[in-house]
Short mmCIF file of C-alpha atoms in Angstrom, two decimals:
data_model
loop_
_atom_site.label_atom_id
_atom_site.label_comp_id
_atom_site.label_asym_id
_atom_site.label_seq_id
_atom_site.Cartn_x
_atom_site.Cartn_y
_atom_site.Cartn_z
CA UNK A 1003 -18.32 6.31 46.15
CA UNK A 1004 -17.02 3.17 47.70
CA UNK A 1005 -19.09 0.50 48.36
CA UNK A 1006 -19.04 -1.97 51.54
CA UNK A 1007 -20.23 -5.00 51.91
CA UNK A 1008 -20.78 -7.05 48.52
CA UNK A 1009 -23.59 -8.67 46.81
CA UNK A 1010 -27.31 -7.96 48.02
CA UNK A 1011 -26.18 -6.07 51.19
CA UNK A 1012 -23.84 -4.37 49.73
CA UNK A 1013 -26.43 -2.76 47.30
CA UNK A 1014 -28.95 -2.22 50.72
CA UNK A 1015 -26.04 -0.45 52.65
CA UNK A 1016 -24.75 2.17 49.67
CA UNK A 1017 -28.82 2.70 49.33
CA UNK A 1018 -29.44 3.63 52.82
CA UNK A 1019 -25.89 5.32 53.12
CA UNK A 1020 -26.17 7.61 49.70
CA UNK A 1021 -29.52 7.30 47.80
CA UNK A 1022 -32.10 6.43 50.30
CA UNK A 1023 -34.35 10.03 49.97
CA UNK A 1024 -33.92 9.55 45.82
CA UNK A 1025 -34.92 5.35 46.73
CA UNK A 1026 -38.23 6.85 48.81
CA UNK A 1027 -38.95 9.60 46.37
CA UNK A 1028 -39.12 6.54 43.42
CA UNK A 1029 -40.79 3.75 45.47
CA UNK A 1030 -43.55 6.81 45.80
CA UNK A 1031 -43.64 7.91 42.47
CA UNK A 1032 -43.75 4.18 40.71
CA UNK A 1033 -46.69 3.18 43.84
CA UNK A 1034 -48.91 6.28 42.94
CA UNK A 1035 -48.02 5.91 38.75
CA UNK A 1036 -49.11 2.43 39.04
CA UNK A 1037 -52.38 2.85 41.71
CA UNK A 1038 -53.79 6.19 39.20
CA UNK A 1039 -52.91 4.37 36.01
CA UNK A 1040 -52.00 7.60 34.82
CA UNK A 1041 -48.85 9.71 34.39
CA UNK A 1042 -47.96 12.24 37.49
CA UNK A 1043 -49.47 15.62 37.82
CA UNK A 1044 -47.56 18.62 39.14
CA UNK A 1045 -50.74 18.29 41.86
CA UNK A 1046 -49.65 14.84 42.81
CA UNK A 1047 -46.48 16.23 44.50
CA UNK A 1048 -48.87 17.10 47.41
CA UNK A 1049 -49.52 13.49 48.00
CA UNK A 1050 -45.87 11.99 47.32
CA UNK A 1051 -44.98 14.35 49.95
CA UNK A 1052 -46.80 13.39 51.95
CA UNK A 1053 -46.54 9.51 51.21
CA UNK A 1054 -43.03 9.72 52.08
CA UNK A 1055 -43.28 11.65 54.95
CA UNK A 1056 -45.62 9.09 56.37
CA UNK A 1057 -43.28 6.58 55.19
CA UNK A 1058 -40.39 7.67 57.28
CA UNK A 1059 -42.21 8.91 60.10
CA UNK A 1060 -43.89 4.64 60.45
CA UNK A 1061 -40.33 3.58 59.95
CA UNK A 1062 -40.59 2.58 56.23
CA UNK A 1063 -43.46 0.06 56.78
CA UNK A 1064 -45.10 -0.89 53.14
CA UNK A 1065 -48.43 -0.23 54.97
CA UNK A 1066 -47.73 3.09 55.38
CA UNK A 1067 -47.34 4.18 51.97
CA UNK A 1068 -50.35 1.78 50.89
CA UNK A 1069 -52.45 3.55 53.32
CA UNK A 1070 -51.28 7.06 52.43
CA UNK A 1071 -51.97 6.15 48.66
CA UNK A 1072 -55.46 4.38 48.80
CA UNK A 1073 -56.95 7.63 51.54
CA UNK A 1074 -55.35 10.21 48.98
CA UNK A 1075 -57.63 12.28 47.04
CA UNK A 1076 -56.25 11.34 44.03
CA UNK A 1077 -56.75 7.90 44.40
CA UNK A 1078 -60.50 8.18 45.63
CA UNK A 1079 -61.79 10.14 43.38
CA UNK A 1080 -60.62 8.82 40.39
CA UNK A 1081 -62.86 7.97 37.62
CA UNK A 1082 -63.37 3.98 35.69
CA UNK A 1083 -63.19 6.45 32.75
CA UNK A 1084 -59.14 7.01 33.20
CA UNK A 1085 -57.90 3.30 32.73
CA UNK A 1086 -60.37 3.22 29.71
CA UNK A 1087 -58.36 6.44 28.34
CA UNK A 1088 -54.80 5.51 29.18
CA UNK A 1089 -55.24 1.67 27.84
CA UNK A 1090 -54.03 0.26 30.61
CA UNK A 1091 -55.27 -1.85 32.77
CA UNK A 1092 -57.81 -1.06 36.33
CA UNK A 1093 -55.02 -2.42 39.50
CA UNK A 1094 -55.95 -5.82 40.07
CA UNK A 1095 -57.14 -6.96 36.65
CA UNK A 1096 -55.47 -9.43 34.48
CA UNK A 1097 -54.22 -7.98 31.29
#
């Protein structure tokens, strides 16, 4: 795989060239990891589907994703009780 371009757009070029579906996929997986404070469920694929589809579909806005994440199912109905039982911290608390 040759790269063009050096440096920072270099990087952003061979990403959107070669690994931008496997760049998506992670950005989506990391996002809802982080927003549950939990590991990932096989039932969470629904949602990272859909986050990315939504992604691509708004042209890869960061508000897209946010607002997939925060209307999901998983992320509504989770309880206070899960960051008490993972140790980790609520989003948006200081550690």
């Amino acid at each position: 795989m040759m790269l063009r371009g050096s440096g920072f757009e270099g990087v952003q070029t061979n990403i959107r060239e070669h690994r931008e579906k496997d760049y998506v996929d992670n950005l989506c997986r990391k996002m809802l990891t982080y927003a549950l404070s939990r590991t990932l469920l096989l039932s969470d694929d629904i949602v990272i589907e859909r986050m990315k589809n939504k992604l691509a579909a708004d042209r890869y806005k960061i508000a897209s994703l946010v607002g997939t994440l925060v209307t999901s199912p998983q992320f509504l109905n989770q309880t206070s009780n899960t960051h008490e039982q993972t140790n980790l911290p609520s989003p948006g608390t200081a550690r």
